[in-house]
CSV table of C-alpha atoms in Angstrom, one decimal:
chain,number,residue,atom,x,y,z
A,189,MET,CA,0.0,0.0,0.0
A,190,LYS,CA,1.3,3.5,-0.9
A,191,LYS,CA,1.7,6.0,1.9
A,192,PHE,CA,0.5,9.6,1.8
A,193,ARG,CA,3.1,11.8,0.2
A,194,LYS,CA,4.0,15.1,1.6
A,195,THR,CA,3.9,17.6,-1.3
A,196,ASN,CA,4.4,21.4,-1.5
A,197,THR,CA,1.2,23.3,-1.4
A,198,ASP,CA,0.5,25.9,-4.1
A,199,TYR,CA,-2.3,28.4,-3.3
A,200,THR,CA,-1.3,30.8,-6.0
A,201,LYS,CA,-4.7,30.9,-7.7
A,202,LEU,CA,-6.5,31.3,-4.4
A,203,ASN,CA,-4.1,34.0,-3.2
A,204,ARG,CA,-4.5,35.9,-6.5
A,205,ILE,CA,-8.3,35.8,-6.4
A,206,ILE,CA,-8.5,37.0,-2.8
A,207,PHE,CA,-5.9,39.7,-3.5
A,208,PHE,CA,-7.8,41.1,-6.5
A,209,ARG,CA,-11.1,41.1,-4.6
A,210,GLY,CA,-9.6,42.9,-1.7
A,211,LEU,CA,-7.8,45.3,-4.1
A,212,GLY,CA,-11.1,46.0,-5.8
A,213,ILE,CA,-12.7,46.9,-2.5
A,214,MET,CA,-9.7,49.1,-1.4
A,215,LEU,CA,-9.8,50.9,-4.8
A,216,GLY,CA,-13.5,51.5,-4.3
A,217,ALA,CA,-12.8,52.9,-0.8
A,218,VAL,CA,-10.1,55.2,-2.2
A,219,SER,CA,-12.3,56.4,-5.0
A,220,ALA,CA,-15.1,57.1,-2.6
A,221,VAL,CA,-12.8,59.1,-0.3
A,222,LEU,CA,-11.4,61.1,-3.3
A,223,LEU,CA,-15.0,61.8,-4.5
A,224,LEU,CA,-16.1,63.0,-1.1
A,225,ARG,CA,-13.0,65.2,-0.8
A,226,ALA,CA,-13.8,66.6,-4.3
A,227,MET,CA,-17.3,67.4,-3.0
A,228,THR,CA,-16.0,70.1,-0.6
A,229,ARG,CA,-14.2,72.2,-3.2
A,230,GLY,CA,-13.8,72.9,-6.9
A,231,HIS,CA,-16.3,72.6,-9.7
A,232,LEU,CA,-18.1,69.6,-8.2
A,233,ALA,CA,-18.9,71.5,-5.1
A,234,ASP,CA,-20.1,74.5,-7.1
A,235,THR,CA,-22.3,72.3,-9.2
A,236,ILE,CA,-23.9,70.7,-6.1
A,237,VAL,CA,-24.5,74.1,-4.6
A,238,LEU,CA,-26.3,75.3,-7.8
A,239,TRP,CA,-28.3,72.1,-7.9
A,240,ILE,CA,-29.4,72.6,-4.3
A,241,ALA,CA,-30.4,76.2,-5.0
A,242,ARG,CA,-32.4,75.2,-8.1
A,243,ILE,CA,-34.3,72.4,-6.4
A,244,PHE,CA,-35.2,74.3,-3.2
A,245,SER,CA,-35.6,77.8,-4.9
A,246,LEU,CA,-32.8,79.3,-2.8
A,247,ASN,CA,-30.2,81.9,-3.7
A,248,GLU,CA,-26.6,80.8,-4.1
A,249,ASP,CA,-25.4,82.0,-0.6
A,250,GLN,CA,-28.2,80.1,1.1
A,251,ALA,CA,-27.5,77.0,-0.8
A,252,ASP,CA,-23.8,77.3,-0.1
A,253,MET,CA,-24.5,77.7,3.7
A,254,ILE,CA,-26.8,74.6,3.7
A,255,TYR,CA,-24.2,72.6,1.8
A,256,PHE,CA,-21.4,73.7,4.1
A,257,LYS,CA,-23.4,72.7,7.3
A,258,ALA,CA,-24.6,69.4,5.8
A,259,VAL,CA,-21.5,68.2,4.0
A,260,THR,CA,-18.3,70.3,4.4
A,261,ALA,CA,-18.6,70.7,8.2
A,262,ASN,CA,-19.3,66.9,8.6
A,263,MET,CA,-16.8,65.6,6.1
A,264,GLN,CA,-14.6,63.9,8.6
A,265,PHE,CA,-17.6,62.0,10.0
A,266,ILE,CA,-18.8,61.1,6.5
A,267,LEU,CA,-15.4,59.9,5.6
A,268,GLY,CA,-15.3,57.8,8.7
A,269,ILE,CA,-18.6,56.2,7.9
A,270,VAL,CA,-17.6,55.5,4.3
A,271,ILE,CA,-14.3,53.9,5.5
A,272,ILE,CA,-16.1,51.7,8.1
A,273,ILE,CA,-18.5,50.6,5.4
A,274,PHE,CA,-15.7,49.6,3.0
A,275,VAL,CA,-13.8,47.8,5.8
A,276,PHE,CA,-16.9,45.9,6.7
A,277,LEU,CA,-17.3,45.0,3.0
A,278,LEU,CA,-13.7,43.8,2.9
A,279,PHE,CA,-14.1,41.6,6.0
A,280,TYR,CA,-17.4,40.3,4.7
A,281,MET,CA,-15.9,39.5,1.3
A,282,LEU,CA,-13.0,37.6,3.0
A,283,LEU,CA,-15.3,35.7,5.4
A,284,TYR,CA,-17.8,34.8,2.6
A,285,SER,CA,-15.0,33.6,0.3
A,286,TYR,CA,-13.3,31.5,3.0
A,287,LYS,CA,-16.7,30.1,4.2
A,288,ARG,CA,-17.5,29.1,0.6
A,289,TYR,CA,-14.1,27.5,0.2
A,290,PHE,CA,-14.4,25.6,3.5
A,291,ASP,CA,-17.9,24.4,2.5
A,292,GLU,CA,-16.4,23.1,-0.8
A,293,VAL,CA,-13.6,21.3,1.1
A,294,LEU,CA,-16.0,19.8,3.6
A,295,SER,CA,-18.2,18.7,0.8
A,296,GLY,CA,-15.2,17.1,-0.8
A,297,ILE,CA,-14.3,15.4,2.5
A,298,ASP,CA,-17.8,13.9,2.6
A,299,LYS,CA,-17.2,12.4,-0.8
A,300,LEU,CA,-14.0,10.7,0.2
A,301,MET,CA,-15.7,7.4,1.1
A,302,GLU,CA,-18.3,7.6,-1.7
A,303,ASP,CA,-17.9,5.7,-4.9
A,304,GLY,CA,-18.1,7.7,-8.0
A,305,ASP,CA,-16.3,10.3,-10.0
A,306,ALA,CA,-13.3,12.3,-8.8
A,307,ILE,CA,-13.8,15.2,-6.3
A,308,SER,CA,-14.1,18.5,-8.1
A,309,LEU,CA,-13.5,21.9,-6.5
A,310,SER,CA,-13.1,25.5,-7.7
A,311,PRO,CA,-10.0,26.1,-9.8
A,312,GLU,CA,-8.4,28.1,-7.1
A,313,LEU,CA,-8.6,25.1,-4.8
A,314,GLU,CA,-6.7,22.9,-7.2
A,315,THR,CA,-4.1,21.8,-4.7
A,316,VAL,CA,-6.7,20.8,-2.1
A,317,GLU,CA,-8.7,19.0,-4.9
A,318,ARG,CA,-5.6,17.1,-5.9
A,319,LYS,CA,-4.9,16.0,-2.3
A,320,LEU,CA,-8.5,15.0,-1.7
A,321,ASN,CA,-8.5,12.9,-4.8
A,322,TYR,CA,-5.2,11.3,-3.8
A,323,ALA,CA,-6.7,10.5,-0.4
A,324,LYS,CA,-9.8,9.1,-2.0
A,325,GLN,CA,-7.8,6.9,-4.2
A,326,THR,CA,-5.6,5.7,-1.3
A,327,LEU,CA,-8.7,4.9,0.8
A,328,LYS,CA,-10.3,3.1,-2.1
A,329,THR,CA,-7.1,1.1,-2.5
A,330,GLN,CA,-6.9,0.3,1.2
A,331,ALA,CA,-10.6,-0.8,1.2
A,332,ASP,CA,-10.0,-3.0,-1.8
A,333,GLU,CA,-7.0,-4.6,-0.1
A,334,ALA,CA,-9.0,-5.1,3.1
A,335,ARG,CA,-11.8,-6.8,1.2
A,336,LYS,CA,-9.3,-8.9,-0.8
A,337,THR,CA,-7.6,-10.0,2.5
A,338,GLU,CA,-10.9,-10.7,4.1
A,339,ARG,CA,-12.0,-12.8,1.1
A,340,GLN,CA,-8.7,-14.7,1.1
A,341,LYS,CA,-9.1,-15.4,4.8
A,342,ASN,CA,-12.6,-16.7,4.2
A,343,GLU,CA,-11.3,-18.8,1.4
A,344,LEU,CA,-8.5,-20.1,3.7
A,345,VAL,CA,-11.1,-21.1,6.3
A,346,VAL,CA,-13.0,-23.1,3.7
A,347,TYR,CA,-9.8,-24.7,2.4
A,348,LEU,CA,-8.6,-25.6,5.8
A,349,ALA,CA,-12.0,-26.9,6.8
A,350,HIS,CA,-12.0,-29.1,3.8
A,351,ASP,CA,-8.4,-30.2,4.1
A,352,ILE,CA,-8.5,-30.8,7.8
A,353,LYS,CA,-11.8,-32.7,7.5
A,354,THR,CA,-10.4,-35.1,4.9
A,355,PRO,CA,-7.4,-36.5,6.9
A,356,LEU,CA,-9.3,-36.3,10.2
A,357,THR,CA,-12.2,-38.4,8.7
A,358,SER,CA,-9.6,-40.9,7.4
A,359,VAL,CA,-7.8,-41.1,10.8
A,360,ILE,CA,-11.1,-41.7,12.7
A,361,GLY,CA,-12.2,-44.2,10.1
A,362,TYR,CA,-9.1,-46.4,10.2
A,363,LEU,CA,-8.8,-46.2,14.0
A,364,SER,CA,-12.5,-47.2,14.2
A,365,LEU,CA,-11.7,-50.2,12.0
A,366,LEU,CA,-8.8,-51.2,14.2
A,367,ASP,CA,-11.0,-50.7,17.4
A,368,GLU,CA,-13.9,-52.7,16.0
A,369,ASN,CA,-11.8,-55.5,14.7
A,370,PRO,CA,-9.2,-56.5,17.3
A,371,ASP,CA,-8.6,-59.8,15.5
A,372,MET,CA,-7.7,-58.2,12.3
A,373,PRO,CA,-4.7,-59.8,10.5
A,374,ASP,CA,-1.4,-58.1,11.3
A,375,ASP,CA,-0.7,-57.1,7.7
A,376,LYS,CA,-4.0,-55.2,7.5
A,377,LYS,CA,-3.3,-53.6,10.9
A,378,ILE,CA,0.1,-52.4,9.7
A,379,LYS,CA,-1.5,-51.0,6.5
A,380,TYR,CA,-4.3,-49.2,8.4
A,381,ILE,CA,-1.9,-47.9,11.1
A,382,HIS,CA,0.5,-46.6,8.4
A,383,THR,CA,-2.4,-44.9,6.5
A,384,ALA,CA,-3.7,-43.3,9.7
A,385,TRP,CA,-0.2,-42.1,10.5
A,386,GLU,CA,0.1,-40.5,7.1
A,387,LYS,CA,-3.3,-38.7,7.4
A,388,ALA,CA,-2.5,-37.6,11.0
A,389,ASN,CA,0.9,-36.2,9.7
A,390,ARG,CA,-1.0,-34.3,7.0
A,391,LEU,CA,-3.3,-33.0,9.6
A,392,ARG,CA,-0.3,-31.8,11.7
A,393,ILE,CA,1.1,-30.0,8.8
A,394,LEU,CA,-2.2,-28.1,8.2
A,395,VAL,CA,-2.5,-27.2,11.8
A,396,ASN,CA,1.1,-25.9,11.9
A,397,GLU,CA,0.4,-23.8,8.8
A,398,PHE,CA,-2.7,-22.4,10.6
A,399,PHE,CA,-0.5,-21.4,13.6
A,400,GLU,CA,2.0,-20.0,11.0
A,401,ILE,CA,-0.7,-17.6,9.9
A,402,THR,CA,-1.3,-16.4,13.5
A,403,ARG,CA,2.4,-16.0,14.2
A,404,ASN,CA,3.1,-14.0,11.1
A,405,HIS,CA,0.2,-11.6,11.8
A,406,SER,CA,0.9,-11.1,15.5
A,407,GLU,CA,4.7,-11.2,16.0
A,408,PRO,CA,7.2,-8.8,14.4
A,409,ILE,CA,10.0,-10.7,12.6
A,410,SER,CA,13.6,-10.0,13.8
A,411,LEU,CA,16.7,-11.1,12.1
A,412,GLN,CA,19.8,-12.8,13.5
A,413,LYS,CA,22.3,-12.4,10.7
A,414,VAL,CA,25.4,-14.5,10.2
A,415,LYS,CA,27.5,-15.6,7.2
A,416,ILE,CA,25.8,-18.5,5.4
A,417,ASP,CA,27.3,-21.0,3.0
A,418,LEU,CA,24.6,-21.4,0.4
A,419,TYR,CA,25.8,-24.7,-1.0
A,420,TYR,CA,25.8,-26.5,2.3
A,421,MET,CA,22.4,-25.0,3.3
A,422,LEU,CA,20.8,-26.2,0.1
A,423,VAL,CA,22.4,-29.6,0.5
A,424,GLN,CA,20.8,-29.9,3.9
A,425,ILE,CA,17.4,-28.7,2.7
A,426,SER,CA,17.5,-31.2,-0.2
A,427,GLU,CA,18.2,-34.0,2.2
A,428,GLU,CA,15.3,-33.0,4.4
A,429,LEU,CA,13.0,-33.0,1.3
A,430,TYR,CA,14.2,-36.4,0.1
A,431,PRO,CA,11.0,-38.3,1.1
A,432,GLN,CA,8.8,-35.9,-0.8
A,433,LEU,CA,11.2,-36.0,-3.8
A,434,SER,CA,11.4,-39.8,-3.7
A,435,ALA,CA,7.6,-40.1,-3.7
A,436,CYS,CA,7.2,-38.3,-7.0
A,437,LYS,CA,10.6,-39.4,-8.5
A,438,LYS,CA,12.0,-35.9,-8.6
A,439,ARG,CA,15.4,-34.7,-7.6
A,440,ILE,CA,17.1,-31.4,-6.7
A,441,GLU,CA,20.3,-30.5,-8.7
A,442,ASN,CA,22.5,-28.2,-6.7
A,443,ASN,CA,24.6,-26.0,-9.0
A,444,VAL,CA,25.6,-23.5,-6.4
A,445,GLY,CA,29.4,-23.0,-5.9
A,446,GLU,CA,30.9,-23.8,-2.6
A,447,ASP,CA,32.5,-20.3,-2.4
A,448,ILE,CA,29.2,-18.4,-2.6
A,449,SER,CA,27.9,-17.0,0.7
A,450,VAL,CA,25.2,-14.5,1.9
A,451,TYR,CA,24.8,-12.6,5.1
A,452,GLY,CA,21.4,-13.2,6.7
A,453,ASP,CA,19.3,-15.1,9.2
A,454,SER,CA,20.0,-18.7,8.5
A,455,GLU,CA,16.8,-20.1,9.9
A,456,LYS,CA,14.6,-17.7,8.0
A,457,LEU,CA,16.4,-18.0,4.7
A,458,ALA,CA,16.3,-21.7,5.1
A,459,ARG,CA,12.5,-21.3,5.4
A,460,VAL,CA,12.5,-19.3,2.2
A,461,PHE,CA,14.5,-21.9,0.2
A,462,ASN,CA,12.4,-24.7,1.7
A,463,ASN,CA,9.1,-23.0,0.8
A,464,ILE,CA,10.3,-22.4,-2.8
A,465,LEU,CA,11.6,-26.0,-3.2
A,466,LYS,CA,8.4,-27.4,-1.8
A,467,ASN,CA,6.4,-25.3,-4.2
A,468,ALA,CA,8.6,-26.6,-7.1
A,469,ILE,CA,8.0,-30.2,-5.9
A,470,ALA,CA,4.3,-29.7,-5.8
A,471,TYR,CA,3.9,-28.1,-9.2
A,472,SER,CA,6.8,-29.4,-11.4
A,473,GLU,CA,6.3,-32.2,-13.8
A,474,ASP,CA,6.7,-35.8,-12.6
A,475,GLU,CA,10.1,-37.3,-12.6
A,476,SER,CA,11.7,-34.0,-13.4
A,477,VAL,CA,14.8,-32.1,-12.1
A,478,ILE,CA,14.6,-29.0,-9.9
A,479,SER,CA,17.8,-27.0,-10.6
A,480,VAL,CA,19.3,-24.4,-8.2
A,481,PHE,CA,21.8,-21.8,-9.4
A,482,ALA,CA,23.6,-18.9,-7.6
A,483,GLU,CA,25.9,-16.1,-8.8
A,484,GLY,CA,27.7,-13.6,-6.7
A,485,PHE,CA,28.1,-9.9,-7.7
A,486,PRO,CA,29.8,-7.0,-5.8
A,487,GLU,CA,26.4,-5.6,-4.6
A,488,LYS,CA,24.2,-8.7,-4.5
A,489,THR,CA,23.9,-12.5,-4.7
A,490,VAL,CA,21.3,-13.9,-7.2
A,491,LEU,CA,19.7,-17.3,-6.7
A,492,ARG,CA,17.6,-19.1,-9.3
A,493,PHE,CA,15.3,-22.1,-8.7
A,494,GLU,CA,14.1,-23.7,-11.9
A,495,ASN,CA,11.6,-26.5,-12.5
A,496,ARG,CA,9.7,-27.9,-15.4
A,497,GLY,CA,6.1,-26.7,-15.4
A,498,GLU,CA,4.5,-23.4,-16.3
A,499,ILE,CA,2.3,-21.0,-14.3
A,500,PRO,CA,-0.3,-19.1,-16.4
A,501,GLY,CA,0.5,-15.5,-17.0
A,502,ASP,CA,-2.7,-14.2,-15.3
A,503,LYS,CA,-1.7,-16.1,-12.1
A,504,LEU,CA,2.0,-15.3,-12.0
A,505,SER,CA,1.5,-12.0,-10.3
A,506,LEU,CA,-0.8,-13.5,-7.6
A,507,ILE,CA,1.3,-16.4,-6.3
A,508,PHE,CA,3.1,-14.2,-3.7
A,509,ASP,CA,-0.3,-13.0,-2.3
A,510,LYS,CA,-1.2,-14.4,1.1
A,511,PHE,CA,-3.5,-17.4,1.1
A,512,TYR,CA,-3.4,-17.6,-2.7
A,513,ARG,CA,-3.2,-21.2,-4.2
A,514,LEU,CA,-3.2,-22.4,-7.7
A,515,SER,CA,-6.2,-24.6,-8.5
A,516,SER,CA,-4.0,-27.7,-8.8
A,517,ALA,CA,-2.9,-27.2,-5.2
A,518,ARG,CA,-6.4,-28.3,-4.0
A,519,GLN,CA,-5.1,-31.9,-4.0
A,520,SER,CA,-4.9,-32.7,-0.3
A,521,GLU,CA,-1.5,-34.2,-0.6
A,522,THR,CA,0.2,-31.1,-2.0
A,523,GLY,CA,-2.0,-28.1,-1.2
A,524,GLY,CA,-0.9,-25.9,1.6
A,525,SER,CA,-2.4,-22.8,3.1
A,526,GLY,CA,-1.1,-20.5,0.4
A,527,LEU,CA,1.3,-18.8,2.8
A,528,GLY,CA,4.6,-20.3,1.8
A,529,LEU,CA,5.6,-17.9,-1.0
A,530,ALA,CA,4.1,-14.9,0.8
A,531,ILE,CA,6.2,-15.7,3.8
A,532,ALA,CA,9.3,-16.1,1.5
A,533,ARG,CA,8.7,-12.7,0.0
A,534,ASP,CA,8.3,-11.0,3.4
A,535,ILE,CA,11.6,-12.6,4.6
A,536,VAL,CA,13.5,-11.7,1.5
A,537,THR,CA,12.2,-8.1,1.7
A,538,LEU,CA,13.2,-7.9,5.3
A,539,HIS,CA,16.7,-8.8,4.3
A,540,GLY,CA,16.7,-5.9,1.8
A,541,GLY,CA,16.4,-8.2,-1.2
A,542,ARG,CA,13.6,-9.0,-3.6
A,543,ILE,CA,12.0,-12.1,-5.1
A,544,LYS,CA,10.2,-12.6,-8.4
A,545,ALA,CA,8.8,-15.5,-10.5
A,546,GLU,CA,9.1,-16.1,-14.2
A,547,SER,CA,7.4,-18.7,-16.3
A,548,SER,CA,7.6,-19.4,-20.0
A,549,ASN,CA,8.3,-22.2,-22.5
A,550,GLY,CA,7.3,-24.8,-20.0
A,551,LEU,CA,9.9,-23.6,-17.4
A,552,THR,CA,9.2,-21.8,-14.1
A,553,SER,CA,11.9,-19.9,-12.3
A,554,PHE,CA,12.0,-18.2,-8.9
A,555,VAL,CA,14.7,-15.5,-8.7
A,556,ILE,CA,16.0,-14.2,-5.3
A,557,GLU,CA,18.3,-11.2,-5.0
A,558,LEU,CA,20.0,-10.7,-1.6
A,559,PRO,CA,22.6,-8.0,-0.7
A,560,SER,CA,26.1,-9.3,-0.8
A,561,ILE,CA,28.1,-9.8,2.4
A,562,ARG,CA,30.2,-6.7,1.8
A,563,GLU,CA,27.1,-4.6,1.1
A,564,GLU,CA,25.3,-5.9,4.2
A,565,LEU,CA,28.4,-5.1,6.4
A,566,THR,CA,28.6,-1.6,4.9
A,567,MET,CA,25.0,-0.9,5.8
A,568,ALA,CA,25.2,-2.4,9.3
A,569,PRO,CA,25.2,0.2,12.1
């Protein structure tokens, strides 16, 4: 999920509009003051006096006296009233403008959680509009991720319920047969006990995977980094996977040089390689070879796990998602919880590396890039 980005705010348009509105009111005030000042002297004053004399049938001296008492003598008071009126207009304009803008912003905020078109504000609020639309898109993305995670969890419950029920029913069935038939021949007893053990072991694996989910969601992962010899780690993991390899007549070909090392948490990286190899065993072609390569560079070490078998392009980008499983993994013997590759990605990312999958021409490869020992030691505090 992307985080909110702190960007520079640009209110140039808003400042320009407010400035010109205020300037207009100020120019109006100055024009009114100059007009009132002109009314006390000059041709404008003489014209007003003549107009008063004509309307009220007065001589010029009488009209001039009335004009002096009504206007000239009270000019300071009149100017004060006019200035107060224009100041009031200025403040009213500012308050009205900001109130309108705040109402627009609040209306935009109300639309954050609504589906529909992008939020649209006045041109002068372009910066606010851009941030609100970014927030809306982020919230939508988060909601989609939450729904996706919830859907995956629900699917996981269904998968686990099915997968747990199958071996549990088998265990109970075979144990019931043994309990109900104490005189059963030894060869049948051995067969039923072995089958019950296999199903119980499958049940144990599923329960462990369920606890793996809980642990990965509730506990932060910490790393205990040491120098790791990749060749010997992969030899050990291959030996541990021998029973699974033998059952499907597959083998792991270790092409990693004995001089290649990485700096990381040995237990967690072993889990990464184990999960990838298990995935390769589950999805590769029968009686095929799973090849492992590694190459060291000054800044990084690159590992490649290759197996015969192809992943559809539309599913390739989903295999690292939590709880995701390919349809063929529904087979009870191979299907896990869909956490293996997601956990591998999290661990590799925690090491400062990256992991990706490629699949074409009947060949699937998992590529892991980890920082080299020199790079890790340079970055270490």
